[in-house]
């Protein structure tokens, strides 16, 4: 058990501890905060906040010592009261959260104080450890079954309508035996339900367990009163057989709810299968080369900069660069693409992917939590705890659901007590209990989070990472897609494709001098020129007096020559007229090539053509998105001629070229002001503001970290085809949520009135509390089972 210092509330930059109940919460909370002695405190519920405001001092004492005296925080008492907390020591260090209330967090397993549901690990775990809540519920179920069956049989056979025991034992003796058998079933096997009901009342958040506790408690209390003090009932009632015991109702409901909890916990466990599969991709060890030695080390010991050997058929241990060798690597587990990718020196490899038949060595550059696989796991886990806007309706209804059900139960009891058939009191009690039991707010609460949990996991296996549920929901509604060119439509790795000599210098000399200057620049075009010189085997001299003109080019002194490399604007600054060569330059631009002029000692020496190849899958992806009705707009900082050439090849009609980085956000905002729902796809730092501005930001997985942080959706492979997959996932998940909400609404809309007896005057139909309990369990399972269908969704 972890003991916290409740006098200081902050746990981390994102969480805080409620000083009243000790629960970990994520500020800001709906319950709000309170100031005391210069410190801000956040609360899980309004009840905790009100108690704190009334008298803060008692709640700010140090957390209790290990002996756990009676004044320990309430959530620690609950942990002792519910054996679900009696888990393996390692569980005490795992953060658990509620699938319906993700702001609820605590160390170790337990129950949510708001809805009563069993908490589950916030982050998936690779090892298959027993779920302590499932173990506890299973144990209680079997003990309840062993004791409950004879209690129910004795109670049913002892009733006047059966009379089976009247010849064997007196009714009073049968009642006492049933009481002794039913008491441990109700108060030990069903104790977690009463504890959770108490939590719900204390936190002013009534839930399913509130209804169960009231219903079971009422049936048991009435039966116990009949058994222990039968004289409290009129003699005429006893003589007429108008009183009886309902231990069978109490024990059967308790056992059935325990069975339902078992089945639900097992089904919910399957919704986290995606996380476990992702965690299972990482190998346990890596073969590390250090000096002349090679040894297999645990993955945790691999450091950035280590050389690693990957043999045929092995998993790539971490992210890095291939140094020596060639192979084909199966990256389908993180990109969703089934075709193995050829890799050679300087190519990036991803941890968790599977090497083909070739062996190679690689240099680790991202290990531990920095690897792509670790970030995918973290992103999926975080997304599974977020809420979609569609859930607000369910949340609003759930707030009124339980009080409304209790009111219906009270009215049912009154109506049957006045107008029901004899025995009226017994009929009123049983039907009121049936109303309480059949109502299931869990089905309503699980409708959205279960679909989000399974859907985001399915997306991760298709190379579509969802950062939050709102992005997944809104993507289905998007009608306009804004795309950056470089790195999104093109490879983002420009290449030198042509050289034109304009003076007396040879082509290789022009390239050698230009590359010498560009070597000091970090621009992608500079890299392409330097790489082109290296490919021709040119030795580059040193450059001095380097100067850069933003958006224009660079200058330097090379071997005594003043060399300028850049666009026509830079040449104009040096007094050179490039107009005479505009025809040749335009021919290149029509082919989507960027024109770079080279001047040596104040004279034009040549032109270099640099092209960024269009991604092989871009044309098909654009055609597919057009077919889905999306308006596509290319926004780029490149020249209009280059942008138009790329757009022409891809069938994009709307192009905005020469857009500065800060202006991309303005373009998105303008479209939104015109009533468009805009998705923005980009990969660079300069795309981050536009990604954040868009209705949905889509980052290319091969782009920068800041772009991924600013986007709601990340495509691991950096392929626009992933947008179609993401939209299919979005529509399917939203459709699944609506189906779940429909199931929950229809179930409760029909079940509660029928249990109250609305059909009894017409067709004589009633639902017993026992069958109400079965129906309640099936309602939650139907929602979970429907959500699980997303695991097999075909994303194309």
Short mmCIF file of N, CA and C in Angstrom, two decimals, residues 267 270-271 450-451 454-455 458 729 731-740 743 781-795:
data_model
loop_
_atom_site.label_atom_id
_atom_site.label_comp_id
_atom_site.label_asym_id
_atom_site.label_seq_id
_atom_site.Cartn_x
_atom_site.Cartn_y
_atom_site.Cartn_z
N UNK A 267 -14.49 -9.79 -20.51
CA UNK A 267 -14.73 -9.12 -21.79
C UNK A 267 -13.94 -7.82 -21.88
N UNK A 270 -10.40 -8.18 -22.90
CA UNK A 270 -10.12 -8.36 -24.33
C UNK A 270 -10.02 -7.03 -25.06
N UNK A 271 -10.61 -5.96 -24.49
CA UNK A 271 -10.53 -4.66 -25.16
C UNK A 271 -9.13 -4.08 -25.10
N UNK A 450 -15.87 1.86 -24.42
CA UNK A 450 -15.50 0.55 -24.95
C UNK A 450 -15.20 0.63 -26.45
N UNK A 451 -16.03 1.38 -27.19
CA UNK A 451 -15.80 1.52 -28.63
C UNK A 451 -14.51 2.28 -28.90
N UNK A 454 -11.43 -0.11 -28.14
CA UNK A 454 -11.18 -1.12 -29.17
C UNK A 454 -10.80 -0.45 -30.49
N UNK A 455 -11.47 0.64 -30.83
CA UNK A 455 -11.20 1.32 -32.11
C UNK A 455 -9.80 1.87 -32.20
N UNK A 458 -7.41 -0.96 -32.71
CA UNK A 458 -7.44 -1.45 -34.10
C UNK A 458 -6.68 -0.50 -35.01
N UNK A 729 -11.95 4.09 -40.04
CA UNK A 729 -11.95 3.76 -38.61
C UNK A 729 -12.86 4.72 -37.84
N UNK A 731 -15.49 6.49 -38.95
CA UNK A 731 -16.91 6.25 -39.22
C UNK A 731 -17.40 4.97 -38.53
N UNK A 732 -16.56 3.91 -38.57
CA UNK A 732 -16.96 2.64 -37.95
C UNK A 732 -17.07 2.78 -36.43
N UNK A 733 -16.13 3.50 -35.83
CA UNK A 733 -16.17 3.68 -34.37
C UNK A 733 -17.37 4.50 -33.96
N UNK A 734 -17.65 5.57 -34.71
CA UNK A 734 -18.80 6.41 -34.39
C UNK A 734 -20.10 5.62 -34.56
N UNK A 735 -20.15 4.80 -35.61
CA UNK A 735 -21.34 3.95 -35.83
C UNK A 735 -21.50 2.96 -34.68
N UNK A 736 -20.38 2.41 -34.21
CA UNK A 736 -20.42 1.45 -33.10
C UNK A 736 -20.90 2.12 -31.82
N UNK A 737 -20.45 3.36 -31.58
CA UNK A 737 -20.89 4.09 -30.38
C UNK A 737 -22.39 4.32 -30.43
N UNK A 738 -22.90 4.73 -31.58
CA UNK A 738 -24.34 4.96 -31.71
C UNK A 738 -25.12 3.66 -31.49
N UNK A 739 -24.59 2.55 -32.00
CA UNK A 739 -25.24 1.26 -31.77
C UNK A 739 -25.27 0.92 -30.28
N UNK A 740 -24.15 1.17 -29.61
CA UNK A 740 -24.08 0.88 -28.17
C UNK A 740 -25.06 1.74 -27.39
N UNK A 743 -28.52 0.39 -27.93
CA UNK A 743 -28.76 -0.81 -27.12
C UNK A 743 -29.05 -0.44 -25.67
N UNK A 781 -22.96 -6.81 -21.24
CA UNK A 781 -22.20 -7.69 -22.13
C UNK A 781 -22.52 -7.40 -23.59
N UNK A 782 -23.75 -7.01 -23.90
CA UNK A 782 -24.11 -6.72 -25.29
C UNK A 782 -23.34 -5.51 -25.80
N UNK A 783 -23.17 -4.50 -24.95
CA UNK A 783 -22.42 -3.30 -25.34
C UNK A 783 -20.96 -3.65 -25.56
N UNK A 784 -20.38 -4.40 -24.64
CA UNK A 784 -18.96 -4.76 -24.76
C UNK A 784 -18.73 -5.65 -25.98
N UNK A 785 -19.62 -6.62 -26.18
CA UNK A 785 -19.47 -7.53 -27.33
C UNK A 785 -19.57 -6.77 -28.64
N UNK A 786 -20.47 -5.82 -28.71
CA UNK A 786 -20.61 -5.03 -29.94
C UNK A 786 -19.34 -4.22 -30.19
N UNK A 787 -18.77 -3.64 -29.13
CA UNK A 787 -17.52 -2.87 -29.29
C UNK A 787 -16.38 -3.76 -29.76
N UNK A 788 -16.35 -5.00 -29.29
CA UNK A 788 -15.27 -5.92 -29.67
C UNK A 788 -15.28 -6.25 -31.16
N UNK A 789 -16.38 -6.02 -31.84
CA UNK A 789 -16.43 -6.29 -33.29
C UNK A 789 -15.46 -5.40 -34.05
N UNK A 790 -15.10 -4.26 -33.46
CA UNK A 790 -14.16 -3.36 -34.14
C UNK A 790 -12.77 -3.98 -34.29
N UNK A 791 -12.48 -5.00 -33.51
CA UNK A 791 -11.15 -5.63 -33.61
C UNK A 791 -10.92 -6.25 -34.98
N UNK A 792 -11.99 -6.65 -35.63
CA UNK A 792 -11.86 -7.32 -36.94
C UNK A 792 -12.25 -6.39 -38.09
N UNK A 793 -12.31 -5.09 -37.82
CA UNK A 793 -12.71 -4.13 -38.85
C UNK A 793 -11.71 -4.11 -40.00
N UNK A 794 -12.22 -4.20 -41.23
CA UNK A 794 -11.37 -4.13 -42.43
C UNK A 794 -11.16 -2.66 -42.80
N UNK A 795 -9.92 -2.18 -42.69
CA UNK A 795 -9.62 -0.79 -43.00
C UNK A 795 -9.06 -0.62 -44.41
#
